[in-house]
PDB file of C-alpha atoms in Angstrom:
ATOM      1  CA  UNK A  20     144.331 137.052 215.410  1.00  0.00           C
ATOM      2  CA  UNK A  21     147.452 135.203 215.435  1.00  0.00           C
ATOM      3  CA  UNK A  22     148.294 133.070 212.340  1.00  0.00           C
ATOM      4  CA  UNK A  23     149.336 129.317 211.542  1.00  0.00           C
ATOM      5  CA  UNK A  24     153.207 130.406 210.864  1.00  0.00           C
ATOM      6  CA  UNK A  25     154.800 127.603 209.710  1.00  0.00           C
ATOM      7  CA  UNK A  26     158.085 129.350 211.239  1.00  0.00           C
ATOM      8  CA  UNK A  27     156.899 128.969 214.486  1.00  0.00           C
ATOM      9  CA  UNK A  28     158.621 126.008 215.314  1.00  0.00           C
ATOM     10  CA  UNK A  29     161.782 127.206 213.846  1.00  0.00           C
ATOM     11  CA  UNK A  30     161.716 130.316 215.856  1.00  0.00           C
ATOM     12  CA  UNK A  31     161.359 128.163 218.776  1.00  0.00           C
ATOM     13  CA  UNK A  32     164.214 125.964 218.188  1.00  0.00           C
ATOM     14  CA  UNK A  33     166.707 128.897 217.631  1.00  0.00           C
ATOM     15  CA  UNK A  34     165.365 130.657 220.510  1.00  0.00           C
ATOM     16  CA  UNK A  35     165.907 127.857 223.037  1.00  0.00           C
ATOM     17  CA  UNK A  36     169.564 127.199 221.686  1.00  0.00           C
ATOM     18  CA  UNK A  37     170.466 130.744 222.075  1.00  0.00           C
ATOM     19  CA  UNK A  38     169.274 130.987 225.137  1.00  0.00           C
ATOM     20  CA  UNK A  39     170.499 127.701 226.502  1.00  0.00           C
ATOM     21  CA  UNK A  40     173.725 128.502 225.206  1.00  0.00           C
ATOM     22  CA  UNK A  41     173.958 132.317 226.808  1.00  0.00           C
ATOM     23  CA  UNK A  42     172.546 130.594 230.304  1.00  0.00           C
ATOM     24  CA  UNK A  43     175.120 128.002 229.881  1.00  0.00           C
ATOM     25  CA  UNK A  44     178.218 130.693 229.262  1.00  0.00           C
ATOM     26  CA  UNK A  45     176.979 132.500 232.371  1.00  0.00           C
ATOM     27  CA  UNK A  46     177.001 129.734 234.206  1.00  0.00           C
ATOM     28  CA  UNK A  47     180.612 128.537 233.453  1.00  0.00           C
ATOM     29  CA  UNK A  48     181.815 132.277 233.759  1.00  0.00           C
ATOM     30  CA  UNK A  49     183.077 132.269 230.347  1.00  0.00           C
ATOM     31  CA  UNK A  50     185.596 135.456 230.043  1.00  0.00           C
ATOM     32  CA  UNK A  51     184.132 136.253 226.582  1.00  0.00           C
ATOM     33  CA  UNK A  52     180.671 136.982 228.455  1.00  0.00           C
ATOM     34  CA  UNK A  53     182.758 139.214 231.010  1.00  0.00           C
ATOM     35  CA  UNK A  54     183.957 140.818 228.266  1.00  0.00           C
ATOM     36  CA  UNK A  55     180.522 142.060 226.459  1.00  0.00           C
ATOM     37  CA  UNK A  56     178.822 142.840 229.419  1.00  0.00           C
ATOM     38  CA  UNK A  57     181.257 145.219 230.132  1.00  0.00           C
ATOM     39  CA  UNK A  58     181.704 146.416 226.984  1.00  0.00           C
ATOM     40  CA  UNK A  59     178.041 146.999 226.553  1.00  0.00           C
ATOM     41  CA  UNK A  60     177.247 148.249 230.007  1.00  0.00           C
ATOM     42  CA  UNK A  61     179.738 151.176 228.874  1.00  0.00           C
ATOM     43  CA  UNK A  62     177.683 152.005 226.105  1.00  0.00           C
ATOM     44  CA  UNK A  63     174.655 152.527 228.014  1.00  0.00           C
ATOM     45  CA  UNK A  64     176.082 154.227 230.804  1.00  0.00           C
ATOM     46  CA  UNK A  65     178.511 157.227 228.538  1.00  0.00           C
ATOM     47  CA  UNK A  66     176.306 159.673 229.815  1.00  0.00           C
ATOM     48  CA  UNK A  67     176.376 159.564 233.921  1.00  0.00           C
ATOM     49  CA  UNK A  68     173.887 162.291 235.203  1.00  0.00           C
ATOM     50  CA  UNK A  69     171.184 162.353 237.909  1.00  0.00           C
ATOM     51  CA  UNK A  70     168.307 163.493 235.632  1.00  0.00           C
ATOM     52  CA  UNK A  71     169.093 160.392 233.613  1.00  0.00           C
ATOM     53  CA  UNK A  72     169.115 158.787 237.184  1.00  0.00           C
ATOM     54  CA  UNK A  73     165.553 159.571 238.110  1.00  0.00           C
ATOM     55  CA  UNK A  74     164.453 158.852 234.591  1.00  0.00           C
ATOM     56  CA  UNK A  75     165.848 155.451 234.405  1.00  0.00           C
ATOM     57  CA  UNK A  76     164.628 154.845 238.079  1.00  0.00           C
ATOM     58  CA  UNK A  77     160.890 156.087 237.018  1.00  0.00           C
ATOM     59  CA  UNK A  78     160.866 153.624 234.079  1.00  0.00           C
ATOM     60  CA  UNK A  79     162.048 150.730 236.573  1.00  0.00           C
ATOM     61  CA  UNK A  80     158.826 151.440 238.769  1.00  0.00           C
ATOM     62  CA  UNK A  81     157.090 151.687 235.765  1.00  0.00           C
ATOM     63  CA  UNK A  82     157.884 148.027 234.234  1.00  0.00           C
ATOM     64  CA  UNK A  83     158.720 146.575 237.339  1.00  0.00           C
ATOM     65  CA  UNK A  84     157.033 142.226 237.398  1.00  0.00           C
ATOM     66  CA  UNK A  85     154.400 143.308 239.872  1.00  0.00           C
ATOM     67  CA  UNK A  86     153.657 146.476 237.509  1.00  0.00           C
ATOM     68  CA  UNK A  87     153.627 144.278 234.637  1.00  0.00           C
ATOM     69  CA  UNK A  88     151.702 142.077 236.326  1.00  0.00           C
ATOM     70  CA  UNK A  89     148.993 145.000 236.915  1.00  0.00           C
ATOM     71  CA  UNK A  90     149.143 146.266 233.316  1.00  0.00           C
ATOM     72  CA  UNK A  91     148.233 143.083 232.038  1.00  0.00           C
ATOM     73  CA  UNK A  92     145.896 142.491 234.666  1.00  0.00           C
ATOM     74  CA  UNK A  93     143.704 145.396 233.392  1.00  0.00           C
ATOM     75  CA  UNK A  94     144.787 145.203 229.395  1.00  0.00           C
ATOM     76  CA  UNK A  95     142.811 141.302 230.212  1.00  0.00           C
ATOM     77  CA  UNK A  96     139.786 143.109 232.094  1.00  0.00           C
ATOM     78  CA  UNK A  97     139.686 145.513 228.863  1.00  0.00           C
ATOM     79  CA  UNK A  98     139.403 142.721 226.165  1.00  0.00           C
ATOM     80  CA  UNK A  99     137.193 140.706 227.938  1.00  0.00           C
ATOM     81  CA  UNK A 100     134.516 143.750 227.753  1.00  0.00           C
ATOM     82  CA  UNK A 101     135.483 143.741 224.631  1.00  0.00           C
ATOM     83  CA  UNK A 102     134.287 140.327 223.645  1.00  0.00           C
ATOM     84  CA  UNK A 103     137.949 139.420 223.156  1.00  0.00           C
ATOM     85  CA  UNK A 104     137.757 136.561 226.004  1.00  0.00           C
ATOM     86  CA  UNK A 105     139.876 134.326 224.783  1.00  0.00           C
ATOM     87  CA  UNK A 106     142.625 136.603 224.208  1.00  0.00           C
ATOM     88  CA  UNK A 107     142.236 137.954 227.665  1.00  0.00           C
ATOM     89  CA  UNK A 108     142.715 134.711 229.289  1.00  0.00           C
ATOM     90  CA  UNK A 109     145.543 133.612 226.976  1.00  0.00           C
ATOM     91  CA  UNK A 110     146.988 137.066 228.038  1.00  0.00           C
ATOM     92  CA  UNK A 111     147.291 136.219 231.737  1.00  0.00           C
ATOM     93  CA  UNK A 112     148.479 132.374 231.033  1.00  0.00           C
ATOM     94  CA  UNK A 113     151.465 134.013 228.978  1.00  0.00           C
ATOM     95  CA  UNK A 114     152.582 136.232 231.461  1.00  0.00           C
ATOM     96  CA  UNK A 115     151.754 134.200 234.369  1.00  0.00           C
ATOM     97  CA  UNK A 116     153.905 131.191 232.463  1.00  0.00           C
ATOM     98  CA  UNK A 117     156.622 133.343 231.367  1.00  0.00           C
ATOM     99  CA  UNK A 118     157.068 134.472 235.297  1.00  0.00           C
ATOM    100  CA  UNK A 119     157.073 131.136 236.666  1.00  0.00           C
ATOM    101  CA  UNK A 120     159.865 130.340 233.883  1.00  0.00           C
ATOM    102  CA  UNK A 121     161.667 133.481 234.967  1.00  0.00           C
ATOM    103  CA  UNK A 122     161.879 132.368 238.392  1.00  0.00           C
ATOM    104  CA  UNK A 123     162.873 128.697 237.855  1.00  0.00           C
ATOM    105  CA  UNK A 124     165.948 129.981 235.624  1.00  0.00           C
ATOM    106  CA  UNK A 125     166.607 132.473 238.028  1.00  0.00           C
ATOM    107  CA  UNK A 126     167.505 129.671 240.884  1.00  0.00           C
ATOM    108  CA  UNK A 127     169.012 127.492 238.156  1.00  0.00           C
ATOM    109  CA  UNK A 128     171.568 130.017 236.934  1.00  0.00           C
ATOM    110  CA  UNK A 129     171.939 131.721 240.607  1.00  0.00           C
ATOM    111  CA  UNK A 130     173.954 134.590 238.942  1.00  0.00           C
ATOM    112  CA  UNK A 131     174.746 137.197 241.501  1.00  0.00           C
ATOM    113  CA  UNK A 132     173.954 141.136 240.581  1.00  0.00           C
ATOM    114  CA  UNK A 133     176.456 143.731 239.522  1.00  0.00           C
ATOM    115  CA  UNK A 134     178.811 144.960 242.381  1.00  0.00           C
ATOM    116  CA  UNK A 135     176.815 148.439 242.243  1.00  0.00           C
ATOM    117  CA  UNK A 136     173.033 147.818 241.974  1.00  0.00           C
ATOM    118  CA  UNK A 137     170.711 149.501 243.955  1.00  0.00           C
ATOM    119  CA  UNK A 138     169.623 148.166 247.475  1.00  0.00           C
ATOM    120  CA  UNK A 139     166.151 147.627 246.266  1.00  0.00           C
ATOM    121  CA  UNK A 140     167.203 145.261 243.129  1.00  0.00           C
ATOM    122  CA  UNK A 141     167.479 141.831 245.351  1.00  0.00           C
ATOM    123  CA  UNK A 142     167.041 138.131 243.759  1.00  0.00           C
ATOM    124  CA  UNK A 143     169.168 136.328 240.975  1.00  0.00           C
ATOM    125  CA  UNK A 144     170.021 138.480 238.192  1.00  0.00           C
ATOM    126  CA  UNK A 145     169.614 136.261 234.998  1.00  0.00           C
ATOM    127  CA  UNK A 146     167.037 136.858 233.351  1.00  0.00           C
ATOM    128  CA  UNK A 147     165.698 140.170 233.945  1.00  0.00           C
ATOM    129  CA  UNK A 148     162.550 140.194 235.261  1.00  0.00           C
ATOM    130  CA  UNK A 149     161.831 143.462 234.298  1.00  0.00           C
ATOM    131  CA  UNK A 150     162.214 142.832 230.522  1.00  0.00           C
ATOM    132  CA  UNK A 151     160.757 139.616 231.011  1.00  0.00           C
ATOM    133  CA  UNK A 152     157.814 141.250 232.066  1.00  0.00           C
ATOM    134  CA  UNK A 153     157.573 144.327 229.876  1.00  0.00           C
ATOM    135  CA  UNK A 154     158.466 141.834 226.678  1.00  0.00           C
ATOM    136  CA  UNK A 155     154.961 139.489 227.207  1.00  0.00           C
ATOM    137  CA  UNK A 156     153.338 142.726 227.999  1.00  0.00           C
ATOM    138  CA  UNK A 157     154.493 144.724 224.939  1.00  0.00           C
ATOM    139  CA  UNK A 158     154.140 141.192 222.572  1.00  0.00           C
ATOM    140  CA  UNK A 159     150.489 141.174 223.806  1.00  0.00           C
ATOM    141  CA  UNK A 160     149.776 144.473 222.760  1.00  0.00           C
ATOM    142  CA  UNK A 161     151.996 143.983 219.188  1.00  0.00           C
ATOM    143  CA  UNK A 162     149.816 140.940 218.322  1.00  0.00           C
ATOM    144  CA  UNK A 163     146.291 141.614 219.779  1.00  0.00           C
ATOM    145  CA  UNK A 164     145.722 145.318 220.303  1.00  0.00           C
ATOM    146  CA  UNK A 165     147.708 146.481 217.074  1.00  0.00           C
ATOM    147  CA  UNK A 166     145.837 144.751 214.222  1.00  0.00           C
ATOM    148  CA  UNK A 167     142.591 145.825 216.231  1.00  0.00           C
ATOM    149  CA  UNK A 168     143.558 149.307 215.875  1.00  0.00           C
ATOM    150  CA  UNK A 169     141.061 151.497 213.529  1.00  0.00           C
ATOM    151  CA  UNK A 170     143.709 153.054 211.891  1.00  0.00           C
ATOM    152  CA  UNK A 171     147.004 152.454 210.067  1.00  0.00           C
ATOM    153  CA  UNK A 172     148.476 155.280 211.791  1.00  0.00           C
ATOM    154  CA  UNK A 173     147.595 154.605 215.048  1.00  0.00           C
ATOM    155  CA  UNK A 174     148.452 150.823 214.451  1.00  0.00           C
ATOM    156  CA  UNK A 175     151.845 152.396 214.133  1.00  0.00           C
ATOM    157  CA  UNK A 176     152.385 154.424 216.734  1.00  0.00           C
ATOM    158  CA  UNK A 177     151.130 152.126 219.127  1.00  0.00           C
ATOM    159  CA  UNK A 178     153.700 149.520 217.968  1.00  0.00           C
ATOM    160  CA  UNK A 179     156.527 151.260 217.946  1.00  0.00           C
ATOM    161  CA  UNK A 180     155.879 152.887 220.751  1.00  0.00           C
ATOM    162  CA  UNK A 181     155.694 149.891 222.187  1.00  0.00           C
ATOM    163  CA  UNK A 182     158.922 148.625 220.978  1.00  0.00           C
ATOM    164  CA  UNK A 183     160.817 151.501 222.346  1.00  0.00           C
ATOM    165  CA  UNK A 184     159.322 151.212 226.036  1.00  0.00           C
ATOM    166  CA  UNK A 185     160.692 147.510 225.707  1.00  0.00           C
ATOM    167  CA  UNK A 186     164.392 149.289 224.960  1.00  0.00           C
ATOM    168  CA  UNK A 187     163.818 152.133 227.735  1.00  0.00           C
ATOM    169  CA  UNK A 188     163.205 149.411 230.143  1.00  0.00           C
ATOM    170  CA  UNK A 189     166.331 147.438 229.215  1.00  0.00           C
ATOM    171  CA  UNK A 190     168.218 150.763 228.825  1.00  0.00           C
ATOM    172  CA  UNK A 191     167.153 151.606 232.779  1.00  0.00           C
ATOM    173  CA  UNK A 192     168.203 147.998 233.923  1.00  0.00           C
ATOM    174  CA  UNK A 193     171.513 148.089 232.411  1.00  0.00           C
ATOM    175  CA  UNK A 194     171.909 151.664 233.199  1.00  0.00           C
ATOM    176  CA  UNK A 195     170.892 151.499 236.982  1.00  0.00           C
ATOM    177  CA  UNK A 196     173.491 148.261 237.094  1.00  0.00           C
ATOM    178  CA  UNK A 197     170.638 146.175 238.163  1.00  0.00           C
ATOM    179  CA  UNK A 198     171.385 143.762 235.551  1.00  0.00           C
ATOM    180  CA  UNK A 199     174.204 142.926 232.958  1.00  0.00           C
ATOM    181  CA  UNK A 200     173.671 143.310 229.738  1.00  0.00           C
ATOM    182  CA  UNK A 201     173.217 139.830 229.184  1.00  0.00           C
ATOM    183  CA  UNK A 202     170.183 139.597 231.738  1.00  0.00           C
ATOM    184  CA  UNK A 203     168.431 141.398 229.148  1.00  0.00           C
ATOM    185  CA  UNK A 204     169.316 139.779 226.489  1.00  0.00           C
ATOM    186  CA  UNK A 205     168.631 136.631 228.011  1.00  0.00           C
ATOM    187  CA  UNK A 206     165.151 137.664 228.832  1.00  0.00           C
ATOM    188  CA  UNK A 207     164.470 138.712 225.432  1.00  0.00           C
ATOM    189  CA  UNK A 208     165.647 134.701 224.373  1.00  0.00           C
ATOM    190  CA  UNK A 209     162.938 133.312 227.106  1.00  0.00           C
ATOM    191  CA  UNK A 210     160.156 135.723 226.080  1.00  0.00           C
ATOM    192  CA  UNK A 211     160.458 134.948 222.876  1.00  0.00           C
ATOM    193  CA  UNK A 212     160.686 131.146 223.054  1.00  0.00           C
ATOM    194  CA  UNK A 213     157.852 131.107 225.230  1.00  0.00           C
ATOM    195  CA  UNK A 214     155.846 133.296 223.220  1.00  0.00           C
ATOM    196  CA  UNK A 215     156.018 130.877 220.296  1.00  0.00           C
ATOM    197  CA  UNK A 216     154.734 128.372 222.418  1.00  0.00           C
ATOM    198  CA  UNK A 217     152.048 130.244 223.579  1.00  0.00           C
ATOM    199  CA  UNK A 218     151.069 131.158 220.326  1.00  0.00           C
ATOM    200  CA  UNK A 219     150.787 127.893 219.475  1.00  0.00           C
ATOM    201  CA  UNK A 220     148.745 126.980 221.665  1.00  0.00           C
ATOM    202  CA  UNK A 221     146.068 129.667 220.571  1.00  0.00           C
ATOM    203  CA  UNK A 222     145.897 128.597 217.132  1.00  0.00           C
ATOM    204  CA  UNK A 223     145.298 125.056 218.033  1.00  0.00           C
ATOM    205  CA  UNK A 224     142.763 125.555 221.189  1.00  0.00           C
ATOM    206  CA  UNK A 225     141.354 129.110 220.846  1.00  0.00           C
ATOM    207  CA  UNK A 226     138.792 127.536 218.726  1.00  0.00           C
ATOM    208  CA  UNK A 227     137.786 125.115 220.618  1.00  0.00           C
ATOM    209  CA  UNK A 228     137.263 127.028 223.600  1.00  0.00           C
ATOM    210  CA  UNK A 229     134.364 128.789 221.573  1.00  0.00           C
ATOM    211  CA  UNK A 230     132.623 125.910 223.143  1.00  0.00           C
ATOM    212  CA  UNK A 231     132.726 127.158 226.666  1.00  0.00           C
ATOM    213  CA  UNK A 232     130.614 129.467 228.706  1.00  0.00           C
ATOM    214  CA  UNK A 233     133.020 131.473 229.924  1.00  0.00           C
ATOM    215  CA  UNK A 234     133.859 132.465 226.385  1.00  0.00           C
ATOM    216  CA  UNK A 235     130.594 132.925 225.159  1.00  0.00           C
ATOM    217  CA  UNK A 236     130.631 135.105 221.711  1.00  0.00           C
ATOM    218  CA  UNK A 237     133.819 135.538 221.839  1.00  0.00           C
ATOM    219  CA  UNK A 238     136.019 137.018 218.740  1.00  0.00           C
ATOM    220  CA  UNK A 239     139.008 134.584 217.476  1.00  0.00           C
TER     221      UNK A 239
END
């Protein structure tokens, strides 16, 4: 289900100096970081209304870690009925690695949240954990649930779907001032560094794990 790309270590590489590079910039307090967060946060937030309020707030809950946590949680339980055991399990390692990474950058960084978030947002602010979260999740569905789907259509709609929950939720994090605009960005750099990783560790070990019990009759 996922391929030998022979980009994948490429990907990696530019991933982790983007990212190292954006957590470094935060880190010194470079002006020029100041200066897009702001300038970006202003985008998001032209339209100041309470509907858009409650939306944003709604889609917070929604994609919250411990949310994402549960979504993956039963998207595993589903596959491995399924006969897709492998893909379950590698499922739960990728989110439960991409947390753990989350939370050690988190303390490294020790940025401080926007003046303005909400009482509930608490914790470091960079990288979002929300579109940490909601990135593995949506990835997991993109690469394992999409190609699965019996139709082109519904392939489709699932996947870009997908994709635009994945901007709602770093829409509602920006908009709610629970992050900078950078968080989310940053988070984006992480997932997808880490997801290269991951999937290269399925290419080169799903097999063998045909071997085991557990994953008895599974599908690759």
């Amino acid at each position: 289900m996922i391929d030998k790309s022979r980009s994948r270590p490429v990907k990696f590489v530019i991933g982790v100096i983007l990212f190292a590079y954006l957590s470094y910039f935060i880190s010194d307090g470079a002006i020029g970081i100041d200066l897009l967060d702001v300038a970006l946060t202003s985008l998001v937030q032209i339209s100041n209304s309470g509907i858009w309020t409650v939306f944003y707030k709604l889609i917070a809950w929604l994609a919250s870690p411990g949310m994402d946590v549960l979504w993956i949680l039963i998207l595993a339980f589903l596959m491995y009925g399924f006969k897709y055991k492998i893909q379950a399990f590698w499922a739960l390692a990728y989110m439960a690695g991409a947390m753990i990474l989350g939370f050690i950058v988190k303390h490294l960084v020790g940025r401080d949240r926007p003046i303005s978030h909400l009482a509930q947002d608490t914790g470091y602010s960079f990288p979002s954990g929300h579109v940490l979260g909601t990135f593995v999740l949506v990835s997991v569905i993109i690469m394992l649930v999409v190609p699965e789907l019996p139709s082109y259509r519904a392939a489709m709609i699932v996947k870009w779907g997908s994709v635009v929950w994945l901007l709602l939720v770093i829409f509602s994090r920006i908009y709610l001032n629970a992050h900078y605009p950078t968080d989310t960005i940053g988070a984006v750099l992480l997932a997808w560094s880490w997801s290269q990783v991951m999937q290269w560790f399925y290419v080169f070990w799903a097999p063998g794990l045909l071997k085991w019990p557990l994953f008895y009759r599974s599908y690759l």
